[in-house]
Coordinates of C-alpha atoms in Angstrom, one line a residue:
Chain A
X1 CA 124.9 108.3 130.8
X2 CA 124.7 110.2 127.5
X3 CA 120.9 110.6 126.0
X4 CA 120.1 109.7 122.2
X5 CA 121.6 112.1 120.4
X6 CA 120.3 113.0 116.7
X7 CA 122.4 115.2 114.0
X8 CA 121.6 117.7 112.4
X9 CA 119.1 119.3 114.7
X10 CA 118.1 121.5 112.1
X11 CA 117.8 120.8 107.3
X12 CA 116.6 122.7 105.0
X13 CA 116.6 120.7 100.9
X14 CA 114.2 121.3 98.4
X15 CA 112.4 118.7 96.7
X16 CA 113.6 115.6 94.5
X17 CA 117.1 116.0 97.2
X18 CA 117.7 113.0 99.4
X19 CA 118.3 113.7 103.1
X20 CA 120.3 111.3 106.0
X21 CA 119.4 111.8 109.1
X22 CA 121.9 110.2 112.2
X23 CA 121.2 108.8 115.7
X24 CA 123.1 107.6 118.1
X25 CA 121.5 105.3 121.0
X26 CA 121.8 105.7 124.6
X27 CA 125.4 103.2 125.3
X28 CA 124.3 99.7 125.8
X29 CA 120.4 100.0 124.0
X30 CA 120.4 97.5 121.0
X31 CA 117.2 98.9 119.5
X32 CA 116.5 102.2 117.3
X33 CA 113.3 103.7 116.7
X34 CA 112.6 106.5 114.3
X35 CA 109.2 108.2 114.2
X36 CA 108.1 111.1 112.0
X37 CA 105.7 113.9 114.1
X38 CA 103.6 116.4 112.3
X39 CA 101.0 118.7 113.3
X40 CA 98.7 117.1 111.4
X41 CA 99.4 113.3 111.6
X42 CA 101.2 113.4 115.1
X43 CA 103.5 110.5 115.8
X44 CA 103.8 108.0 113.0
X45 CA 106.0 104.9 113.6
X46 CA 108.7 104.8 111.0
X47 CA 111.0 101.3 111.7
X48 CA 112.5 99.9 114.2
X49 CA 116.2 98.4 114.1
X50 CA 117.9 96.4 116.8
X51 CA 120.8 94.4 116.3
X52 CA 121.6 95.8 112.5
X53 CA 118.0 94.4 111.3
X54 CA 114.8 95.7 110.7
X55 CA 112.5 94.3 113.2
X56 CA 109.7 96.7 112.5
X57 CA 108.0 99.2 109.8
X58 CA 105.4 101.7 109.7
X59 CA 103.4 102.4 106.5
X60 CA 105.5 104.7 104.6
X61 CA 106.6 104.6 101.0
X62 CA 109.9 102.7 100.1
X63 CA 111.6 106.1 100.2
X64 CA 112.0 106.3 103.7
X65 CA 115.0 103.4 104.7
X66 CA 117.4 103.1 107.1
X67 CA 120.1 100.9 108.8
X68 CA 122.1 100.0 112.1
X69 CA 125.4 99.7 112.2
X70 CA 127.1 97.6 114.9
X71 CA 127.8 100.1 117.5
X72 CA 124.1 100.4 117.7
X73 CA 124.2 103.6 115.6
X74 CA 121.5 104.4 112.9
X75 CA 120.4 106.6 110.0
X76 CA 117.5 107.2 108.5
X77 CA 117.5 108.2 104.6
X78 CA 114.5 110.0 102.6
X79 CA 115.1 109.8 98.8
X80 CA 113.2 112.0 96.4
X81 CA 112.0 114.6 98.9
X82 CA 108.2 116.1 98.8
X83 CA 106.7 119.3 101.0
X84 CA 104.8 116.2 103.2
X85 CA 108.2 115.2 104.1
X86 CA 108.5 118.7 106.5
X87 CA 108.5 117.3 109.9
X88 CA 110.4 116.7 113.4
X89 CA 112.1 113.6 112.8
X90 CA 112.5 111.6 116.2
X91 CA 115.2 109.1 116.9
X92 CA 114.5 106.8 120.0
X93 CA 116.6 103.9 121.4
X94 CA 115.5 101.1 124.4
X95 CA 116.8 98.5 125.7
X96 CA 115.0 95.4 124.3
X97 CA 112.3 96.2 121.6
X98 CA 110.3 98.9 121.0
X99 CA 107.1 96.5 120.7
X100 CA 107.4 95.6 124.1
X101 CA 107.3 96.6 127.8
X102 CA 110.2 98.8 127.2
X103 CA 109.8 102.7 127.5
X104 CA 112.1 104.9 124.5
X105 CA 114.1 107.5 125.5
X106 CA 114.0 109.9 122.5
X107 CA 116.2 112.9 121.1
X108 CA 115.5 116.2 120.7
X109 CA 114.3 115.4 116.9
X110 CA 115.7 116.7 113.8
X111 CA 113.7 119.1 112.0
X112 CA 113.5 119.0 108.1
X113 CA 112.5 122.0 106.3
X114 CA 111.7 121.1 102.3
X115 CA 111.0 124.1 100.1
Chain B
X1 CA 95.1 96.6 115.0
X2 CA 95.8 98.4 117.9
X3 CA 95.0 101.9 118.7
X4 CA 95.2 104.8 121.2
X5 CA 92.5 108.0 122.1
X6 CA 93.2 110.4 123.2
X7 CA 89.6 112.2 123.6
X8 CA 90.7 115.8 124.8
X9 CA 93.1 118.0 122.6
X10 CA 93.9 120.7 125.8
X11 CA 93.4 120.0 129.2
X12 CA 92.9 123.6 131.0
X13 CA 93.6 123.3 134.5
X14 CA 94.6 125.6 137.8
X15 CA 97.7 125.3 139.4
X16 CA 97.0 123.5 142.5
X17 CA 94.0 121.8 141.4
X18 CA 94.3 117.8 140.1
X19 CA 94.8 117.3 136.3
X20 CA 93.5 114.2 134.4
X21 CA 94.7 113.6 130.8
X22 CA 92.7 110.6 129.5
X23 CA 93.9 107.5 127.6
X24 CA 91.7 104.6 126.1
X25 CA 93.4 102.1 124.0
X26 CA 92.3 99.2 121.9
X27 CA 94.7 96.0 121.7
X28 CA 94.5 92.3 121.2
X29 CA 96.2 90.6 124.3
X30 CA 97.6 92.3 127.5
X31 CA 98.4 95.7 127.0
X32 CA 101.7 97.4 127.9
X33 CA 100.8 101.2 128.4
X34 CA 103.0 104.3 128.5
X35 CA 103.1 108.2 129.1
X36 CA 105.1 110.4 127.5
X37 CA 105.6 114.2 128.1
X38 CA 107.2 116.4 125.3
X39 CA 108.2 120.1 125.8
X40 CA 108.5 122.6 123.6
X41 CA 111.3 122.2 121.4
X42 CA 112.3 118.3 122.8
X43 CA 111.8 114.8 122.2
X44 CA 109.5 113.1 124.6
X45 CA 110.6 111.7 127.9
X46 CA 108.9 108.9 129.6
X47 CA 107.2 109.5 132.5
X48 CA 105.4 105.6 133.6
X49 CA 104.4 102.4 132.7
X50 CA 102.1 99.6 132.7
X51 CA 103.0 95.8 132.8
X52 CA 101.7 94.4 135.0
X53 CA 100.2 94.0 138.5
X54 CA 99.1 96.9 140.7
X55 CA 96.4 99.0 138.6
X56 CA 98.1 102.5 139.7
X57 CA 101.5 103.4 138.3
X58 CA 103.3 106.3 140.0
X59 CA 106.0 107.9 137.9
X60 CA 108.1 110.9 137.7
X61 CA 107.2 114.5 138.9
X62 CA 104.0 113.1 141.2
X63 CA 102.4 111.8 137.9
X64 CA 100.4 108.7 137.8
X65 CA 98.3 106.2 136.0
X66 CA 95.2 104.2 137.0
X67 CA 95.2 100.9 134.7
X68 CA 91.1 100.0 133.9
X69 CA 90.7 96.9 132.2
X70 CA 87.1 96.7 131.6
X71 CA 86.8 100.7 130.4
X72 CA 90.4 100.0 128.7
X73 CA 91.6 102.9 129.9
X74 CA 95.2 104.9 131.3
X75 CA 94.5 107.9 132.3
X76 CA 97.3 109.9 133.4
X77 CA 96.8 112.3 137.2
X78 CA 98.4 114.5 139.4
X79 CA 96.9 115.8 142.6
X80 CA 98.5 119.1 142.7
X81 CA 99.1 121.0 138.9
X82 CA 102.3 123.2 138.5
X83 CA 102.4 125.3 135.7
X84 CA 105.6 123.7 134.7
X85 CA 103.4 120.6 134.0
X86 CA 102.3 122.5 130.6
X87 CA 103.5 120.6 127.9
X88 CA 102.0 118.0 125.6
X89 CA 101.4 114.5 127.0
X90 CA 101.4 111.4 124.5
X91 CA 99.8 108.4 125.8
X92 CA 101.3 105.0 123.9
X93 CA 100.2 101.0 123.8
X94 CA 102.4 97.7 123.1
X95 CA 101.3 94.8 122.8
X96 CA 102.5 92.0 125.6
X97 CA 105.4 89.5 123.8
X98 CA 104.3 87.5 120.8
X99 CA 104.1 89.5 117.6
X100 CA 106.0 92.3 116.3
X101 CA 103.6 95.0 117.2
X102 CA 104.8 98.3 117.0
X103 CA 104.5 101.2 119.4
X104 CA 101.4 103.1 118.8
X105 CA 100.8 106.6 119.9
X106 CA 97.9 108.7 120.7
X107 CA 97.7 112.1 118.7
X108 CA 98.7 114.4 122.1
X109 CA 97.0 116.3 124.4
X110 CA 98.5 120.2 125.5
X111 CA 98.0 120.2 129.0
X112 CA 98.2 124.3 129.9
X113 CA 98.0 124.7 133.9
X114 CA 97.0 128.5 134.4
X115 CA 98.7 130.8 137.4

C-alpha cells in the first residue's frame, strides 16, 4: 500500500500570502489529521476530518481551515500568513479516528518557510 | 484535559546497553497510549500501542512498552541499543471511546545511542 503522501514537500511565501497545503490518506483510511511541529511548541494538533467533516480542532486562530473531499483527500489552508506560521506541517491519516485506539501513519511533512 | 511528559529531552545511551525513554500521561478514563519514532527529515512512524490487556506491549525493531497504571506511566525500552535507534521518540495519549478527545503528544525526546 502507498503511505500518506503530502504536496509540496517544501514553500517558501512571505507574509499576509495564503498557503494550501495537500494530503492524501493511505487508500481505505477515512480519517485526516494535520498537526503543526515546531521546535519550540513541538506537535500541536490542528483538526481532524473523517468522512468530509470536522470531527476535531486544536486551538489555532480561524486562519488555519481545511476540508476532505470524498476520496478521503484533504487540504489544509493558512490565510494571512505570519513568521509563527514557519513550521513542518504533518498530514496523518488512520483508519477510524484519531481520538481513539487507532495509531496515524504520517507523511513526510511539508515544510513552510515565511519571510 | 489530558496531557503527556516527557521528563528527559536526550536520552544518551551505548550501543548494546538497554535504553529507556520515559512517558507519564494524565487522562480522565482508560488511556490509549502510543510511541512514535521520527527521523530526521520524516514524519513519525508508529512503533506500539496500548489498549488494553497485557501491561507490556512489544512493537517494531525489539521496542517495547510497560503500561503502569498506578505511576501512569509508558515508558518505552529496548534491551540491546543500535545506533540506528537515534532519532526522536514522541510518546502520545487518547482517550478510550466517549468524547472527541484529540491525540495529545508529548514534546520529544532525541534518543542518541553512541558507537
Amino acid at each position: 500500500k502507498a503511505g500518506v503522501t503530502q504536496t509540496p514537500r517544501y514553500l517558501i511565501k512571505t507574509r499576509g500570502q495564503q498557503v494550501t497545503l495537500s494530503c492524501s490518506p493511505i487508500s481505505g483510511h477515512r480519517s485526516v489529521s494535520w498537526y503543526q511541529q515546531t521546535p519550540g511548541q513541538g506537535l500541536q494538533f490542528l483538526f481532524e476530518y473523517f468522512s468530509e467533516t470536522q470531527r476535531n480542532k486544536g486551538n489555532f486562530p480561524g486562519r488555519f481551515s481545511g476540508r476532505q473531499f470524498s476520496n478521503s483527500r484533504s487540504e489544509m489552508n493558512v490565510s494571512t500568513l505570519e513568521l509563527g506560521d514557519s513550521a513542518l506541517y504533518l498530514c496523518a491519516s488512520s483508519l477510524g479516528s484519531a481520538s481513539s485506539y487507532n495509531e496515524q501513519f504520517f507523511g513526510p511533512g511539508t515544510r513552510l518557510t515565511v519571510l | 484535559a489530558q496531557s503527556v511528559a516527557q521528563p528527559e529531552d536526550q536520552v544518551n545511551v551505548a550501543e548494546g546497553n538497554p535504553l529507556t525513554v520515559k512517558c507519564t500521561y494524565s487522562v480522565s478514563g482508560n488511556p490509549y497510549l502510543f510511541w512514535y519514532v521520527q527521523y530526521p527529515n520524516r514524519g513519525l512512524q508508529f512503533l506500539l500501542k496500548y489498549i488494553t490487556g497485557d501491561n507490556l506491549v512489544k512493537g517494531s525493531y525489539g521496542f517495547e512498552a510497560e503500561f503502569n497504571k498506578s505511576q501512569t506511566s509508558f515508558h518505552l525500552k529496548k534491551p540491546s541499543a543500535l545506533v540506528s535507534d537515534s532519532a526522536l521518540y514522541f510518546c502520545a495519549v487518547s482517550r478510550s471511546s466517549g468524547g472527541s478527545y484529540i491525540p495529545t503528544f508529548g514534546r520529544g525526546t532525541s534518543l542518541i545511542v553512541h558507537p
